[in-house]
Tab-separated table of C-alpha atoms in Angstrom:
chain	number	residue	atom	x	y	z
A	144	GLY	CA	-61.729	-70.673	0.785
A	145	ALA	CA	-63.410	-68.375	3.156
A	146	VAL	CA	-66.463	-66.147	1.773
A	147	VAL	CA	-67.156	-62.533	2.684
A	148	SER	CA	-70.254	-60.904	1.141
A	149	GLN	CA	-71.235	-57.177	0.885
A	150	HIS	CA	-74.743	-55.976	0.276
A	151	PRO	CA	-75.762	-54.189	-1.526
A	152	SER	CA	-73.322	-54.625	-4.554
A	153	TRP	CA	-74.272	-51.087	-5.792
A	154	VAL	CA	-76.486	-48.147	-4.893
A	155	ILE	CA	-77.515	-44.844	-5.975
A	156	CYS	CA	-78.800	-42.230	-3.255
A	157	LYS	CA	-79.379	-38.660	-3.326
A	158	SER	CA	-77.238	-36.150	-1.780
A	159	GLY	CA	-78.078	-35.463	1.948
A	160	THR	CA	-79.320	-39.192	2.736
A	161	SER	CA	-77.631	-41.875	4.267
A	162	VAL	CA	-77.189	-45.412	3.029
A	163	LYS	CA	-75.879	-48.502	4.762
A	164	ILE	CA	-73.732	-51.076	3.460
A	165	GLU	CA	-73.441	-54.635	5.109
A	166	CYS	CA	-70.500	-57.079	5.213
A	167	ARG	CA	-70.864	-60.516	6.381
A	168	SER	CA	-68.387	-63.299	7.180
A	169	LEU	CA	-70.580	-66.373	5.585
A	170	ASP	CA	-68.461	-69.315	6.865
A	171	PHE	CA	-66.438	-68.105	9.895
A	172	GLN	CA	-66.631	-65.719	12.920
A	173	ALA	CA	-64.631	-62.487	12.302
A	174	THR	CA	-63.600	-60.805	15.317
A	175	THR	CA	-62.209	-58.098	13.245
A	176	MET	CA	-63.413	-56.446	10.180
A	177	PHE	CA	-61.857	-53.594	8.086
A	178	TRP	CA	-63.312	-51.048	5.620
A	179	TYR	CA	-61.669	-49.691	2.877
A	180	ARG	CA	-62.511	-47.094	0.104
A	181	GLN	CA	-61.049	-47.181	-3.222
A	182	PHE	CA	-61.019	-44.364	-5.848
A	183	PRO	CA	-60.924	-45.087	-9.810
A	184	LYS	CA	-57.515	-46.147	-10.561
A	185	GLN	CA	-56.356	-46.012	-6.979
A	186	SER	CA	-55.227	-48.291	-4.481
A	187	LEU	CA	-57.258	-49.341	-1.397
A	188	MET	CA	-57.337	-46.790	1.592
A	189	LEU	CA	-58.087	-48.349	4.992
A	190	MET	CA	-60.982	-46.267	6.589
A	191	ALA	CA	-61.614	-48.174	9.857
A	192	THR	CA	-61.104	-51.454	11.799
A	193	SER	CA	-63.831	-52.819	13.736
A	194	ASN	CA	-63.747	-55.271	16.354
A	195	GLU	CA	-66.790	-57.088	17.693
A	196	GLY	CA	-68.643	-55.476	20.458
A	197	SER	CA	-66.397	-52.443	20.616
A	198	LYS	CA	-66.102	-49.182	18.849
A	199	ALA	CA	-64.106	-49.022	15.724
A	200	THR	CA	-60.600	-47.555	15.172
A	201	TYR	CA	-60.662	-44.914	12.435
A	202	GLU	CA	-57.696	-44.078	10.497
A	203	GLN	CA	-56.409	-40.368	10.504
A	204	GLY	CA	-58.491	-38.107	8.289
A	205	VAL	CA	-61.571	-40.525	8.260
A	206	GLU	CA	-64.767	-38.603	9.820
A	207	LYS	CA	-66.047	-40.926	12.466
A	208	ASP	CA	-69.487	-39.266	12.394
A	209	LYS	CA	-69.872	-39.507	8.770
A	210	PHE	CA	-68.801	-43.038	8.383
A	211	LEU	CA	-70.437	-45.026	11.150
A	212	ILE	CA	-69.343	-48.438	11.685
A	213	ASN	CA	-71.062	-50.966	13.672
A	214	HIS	CA	-69.872	-54.476	14.371
A	215	ALA	CA	-72.738	-56.105	16.366
A	216	SER	CA	-71.847	-59.548	15.923
A	217	LEU	CA	-69.098	-61.826	14.873
A	218	THR	CA	-70.528	-62.257	11.507
A	219	LEU	CA	-71.789	-58.727	10.438
A	220	SER	CA	-70.470	-55.594	10.127
A	221	THR	CA	-72.115	-52.481	8.773
A	222	LEU	CA	-70.797	-49.023	7.230
A	223	THR	CA	-73.286	-46.332	7.356
A	224	VAL	CA	-72.322	-43.034	5.151
A	225	THR	CA	-74.577	-40.366	6.800
A	226	SER	CA	-75.469	-37.362	4.787
A	227	ALA	CA	-73.842	-38.418	1.747
A	228	HIS	CA	-72.446	-35.985	-0.842
A	229	PRO	CA	-71.227	-36.638	-4.366
A	230	GLU	CA	-67.596	-36.839	-3.215
A	231	ASP	CA	-68.680	-39.985	-1.063
A	232	SER	CA	-69.220	-41.649	-4.461
A	233	SER	CA	-66.746	-44.431	-4.381
A	234	PHE	CA	-66.121	-48.155	-4.154
A	235	TYR	CA	-66.121	-49.630	-0.604
A	236	ILE	CA	-64.810	-52.694	0.188
A	237	CYS	CA	-65.027	-54.735	3.151
A	238	SER	CA	-62.708	-57.750	4.663
A	239	ALA	CA	-62.964	-59.900	7.718
A	240	ARG	CA	-60.243	-61.531	9.622
A	241	ASP	CA	-60.566	-65.468	10.276
A	242	PRO	CA	-58.758	-65.815	13.706
A	243	ASP	CA	-58.436	-69.358	13.200
A	244	ARG	CA	-56.662	-69.118	9.974
A	245	ASN	CA	-55.058	-65.752	10.670
A	246	GLU	CA	-56.241	-64.673	7.279
A	247	GLN	CA	-57.990	-61.694	5.863
A	248	TYR	CA	-60.858	-62.264	3.330
A	249	PHE	CA	-62.322	-59.603	1.087
A	250	GLY	CA	-65.768	-58.828	0.077
A	251	PRO	CA	-66.974	-58.123	-3.579
A	252	GLY	CA	-67.330	-54.349	-3.033
A	253	THR	CA	-70.092	-52.013	-3.105
A	254	ARG	CA	-70.272	-49.148	-5.547
A	255	LEU	CA	-71.732	-45.859	-4.035
A	256	THR	CA	-73.133	-43.427	-6.572
A	257	VAL	CA	-74.209	-40.123	-4.668
A	258	THR	CA	-76.169	-37.921	-6.923
B	219	ALA	CA	-44.089	-47.190	8.974
B	220	GLN	CA	-44.726	-49.655	6.276
B	221	SER	CA	-44.929	-48.925	2.833
B	222	VAL	CA	-45.255	-50.709	-0.734
B	223	ALA	CA	-44.237	-49.390	-3.979
B	224	GLN	CA	-45.466	-50.755	-7.458
B	225	PRO	CA	-43.493	-48.643	-9.959
B	226	GLU	CA	-45.431	-49.340	-12.824
B	227	ASP	CA	-49.008	-48.203	-13.273
B	228	GLN	CA	-49.361	-50.267	-16.278
B	229	VAL	CA	-47.750	-53.174	-17.737
B	230	ASN	CA	-48.538	-54.323	-21.354
B	231	VAL	CA	-47.393	-57.799	-22.528
B	232	ALA	CA	-48.446	-59.978	-25.440
B	233	GLU	CA	-50.316	-63.163	-24.896
B	234	GLY	CA	-48.023	-66.186	-24.425
B	235	ASN	CA	-45.108	-64.129	-23.150
B	236	PRO	CA	-43.997	-64.178	-19.603
B	237	LEU	CA	-44.972	-61.403	-17.403
B	238	THR	CA	-43.593	-59.519	-14.267
B	239	VAL	CA	-45.129	-57.151	-12.164
B	240	LYS	CA	-42.818	-55.224	-9.789
B	241	CYS	CA	-43.455	-54.690	-6.018
B	242	THR	CA	-40.929	-53.320	-3.348
B	243	TYR	CA	-41.635	-53.096	0.132
B	244	SER	CA	-40.485	-51.242	3.372
B	245	VAL	CA	-41.491	-52.966	6.861
B	246	SER	CA	-40.372	-53.192	10.271
B	247	GLY	CA	-38.949	-56.851	10.951
B	248	ASN	CA	-39.878	-59.745	8.988
B	249	PRO	CA	-42.602	-59.171	6.293
B	250	TYR	CA	-45.706	-61.088	5.124
B	251	LEU	CA	-46.296	-60.130	1.508
B	252	PHE	CA	-49.306	-60.890	-0.495
B	253	TRP	CA	-50.557	-60.136	-4.123
B	254	TYR	CA	-54.321	-59.848	-5.284
B	255	VAL	CA	-56.012	-59.433	-8.244
B	256	GLN	CA	-58.935	-57.035	-9.120
B	257	TYR	CA	-61.298	-57.252	-11.945
B	258	PRO	CA	-63.525	-54.399	-13.036
B	259	ASN	CA	-66.211	-53.394	-10.103
B	260	ARG	CA	-65.190	-56.586	-7.996
B	261	GLY	CA	-63.438	-57.133	-4.913
B	262	LEU	CA	-59.999	-58.228	-4.453
B	263	GLN	CA	-59.171	-62.026	-4.923
B	264	PHE	CA	-56.247	-63.502	-3.222
B	265	LEU	CA	-53.461	-64.723	-5.525
B	266	LEU	CA	-50.724	-65.736	-3.163
B	267	LYS	CA	-48.706	-64.860	-0.292
B	268	TYR	CA	-45.083	-65.233	1.500
B	269	ILE	CA	-44.759	-65.853	5.198
B	270	THR	CA	-41.893	-67.819	5.338
B	271	GLY	CA	-39.708	-70.652	4.122
B	272	ASP	CA	-38.950	-70.904	0.429
B	273	ASN	CA	-38.481	-67.688	-1.544
B	274	LEU	CA	-40.412	-68.724	-4.520
B	275	VAL	CA	-44.209	-69.094	-3.769
B	276	LYS	CA	-46.646	-70.630	-6.180
B	277	GLY	CA	-50.184	-69.162	-6.399
B	278	SER	CA	-53.499	-69.368	-7.931
B	279	TYR	CA	-53.929	-69.353	-11.943
B	280	GLY	CA	-50.344	-70.192	-12.605
B	281	PHE	CA	-48.660	-67.152	-10.823
B	282	GLU	CA	-45.866	-67.000	-8.711
B	283	ALA	CA	-43.636	-64.542	-6.738
B	284	GLU	CA	-40.063	-64.336	-5.536
B	285	PHE	CA	-39.179	-62.933	-2.260
B	286	ASN	CA	-35.823	-61.107	-2.233
B	287	LYS	CA	-34.743	-59.938	0.978
B	288	SER	CA	-31.628	-57.988	0.132
B	289	GLN	CA	-33.895	-56.057	-2.589
B	290	THR	CA	-36.882	-55.996	-0.513
B	291	SER	CA	-38.871	-57.083	-3.542
B	292	PHE	CA	-41.661	-59.639	-4.236
B	293	HIS	CA	-41.993	-59.456	-8.051
B	294	LEU	CA	-45.291	-61.432	-9.522
B	295	LYS	CA	-44.419	-63.562	-12.507
B	296	LYS	CA	-46.060	-65.862	-14.781
B	297	PRO	CA	-44.396	-67.838	-17.600
B	298	SER	CA	-47.007	-67.639	-20.229
B	299	ALA	CA	-49.694	-64.651	-20.151
B	300	LEU	CA	-53.300	-65.143	-20.969
B	301	VAL	CA	-55.722	-62.298	-22.314
B	302	SER	CA	-57.858	-63.209	-19.183
B	303	ASP	CA	-54.999	-62.262	-16.702
B	304	SER	CA	-55.654	-58.777	-17.880
B	305	ALA	CA	-56.800	-56.741	-14.345
B	306	LEU	CA	-55.599	-54.769	-11.838
B	307	TYR	CA	-52.920	-56.436	-9.416
B	308	PHE	CA	-52.244	-55.156	-5.826
B	309	CYS	CA	-49.199	-55.955	-3.652
B	310	ALA	CA	-49.518	-55.898	-0.057
B	311	VAL	CA	-47.429	-56.020	2.869
B	312	ARG	CA	-47.973	-56.271	6.783
B	313	PRO	CA	-45.231	-56.925	9.577
B	314	SER	CA	-45.314	-60.684	11.132
B	315	GLY	CA	-46.073	-61.319	14.502
B	316	GLY	CA	-49.668	-60.875	15.772
B	317	TYR	CA	-52.173	-59.333	13.311
B	318	GLN	CA	-51.284	-55.843	11.917
B	319	LYS	CA	-52.551	-53.260	9.467
B	320	VAL	CA	-52.110	-54.365	5.667
B	321	THR	CA	-50.651	-51.656	3.429
B	322	PHE	CA	-51.527	-51.846	-0.131
B	323	GLY	CA	-49.441	-50.784	-3.175
B	324	THR	CA	-51.288	-48.295	-5.645
B	325	GLY	CA	-51.709	-51.169	-8.035
B	326	THR	CA	-50.413	-52.117	-11.594
B	327	LYS	CA	-53.130	-52.482	-14.497
B	328	LEU	CA	-51.840	-55.457	-16.488
B	329	GLN	CA	-52.901	-55.452	-20.075
B	330	VAL	CA	-52.327	-58.815	-22.157
B	331	ILE	CA	-52.487	-58.083	-25.830
B	332	PRO	CA	-53.975	-60.907	-27.953
């Protein structure tokens, strides 16, 4: 099946700094990518939907200025957590939609810990 | 609005016994239904999906699920559980027709006891 990668797989940063997470579709061109956040023992919450070449659509309650999403190419989307705080610590998962197969594939996730 | 309910936070089953993880859904129109499995600190792995056709869907690792339209359910089943099946299972739904947002259930932790 199609592969979606995320980098880094885990990151620790200090409070107040910014951290960037990359999501890549390795063997297909993803017109749409999704970013999810997962708290311990909870479900995935959709944060935003990004379409290549246009602004991301954020879900209600997600701060656009804090979670910057860029989908500059058909194989890469990035999520930047700006001015991170300990409450931003979470597991972030991206997924990419393959338009040819009309399927959504998930990345392995990134564990963010803000100290 | 669409929604998914997984009524059990955790399911315990003895190795070798059949397992069932429950899922009910609510969506406008015809549903596309999915099951995913997640191992600790890992992303989601696709198990199976229902789009149309046979109500019994067979997926990866011996899992299957039955779509029941009248009960709006899509329970995950396996005839004989393995210890390695222990993981977190998510049911998900989206409406058919074009591509629309997928909604996930809260997850059910499956514990297979040796």
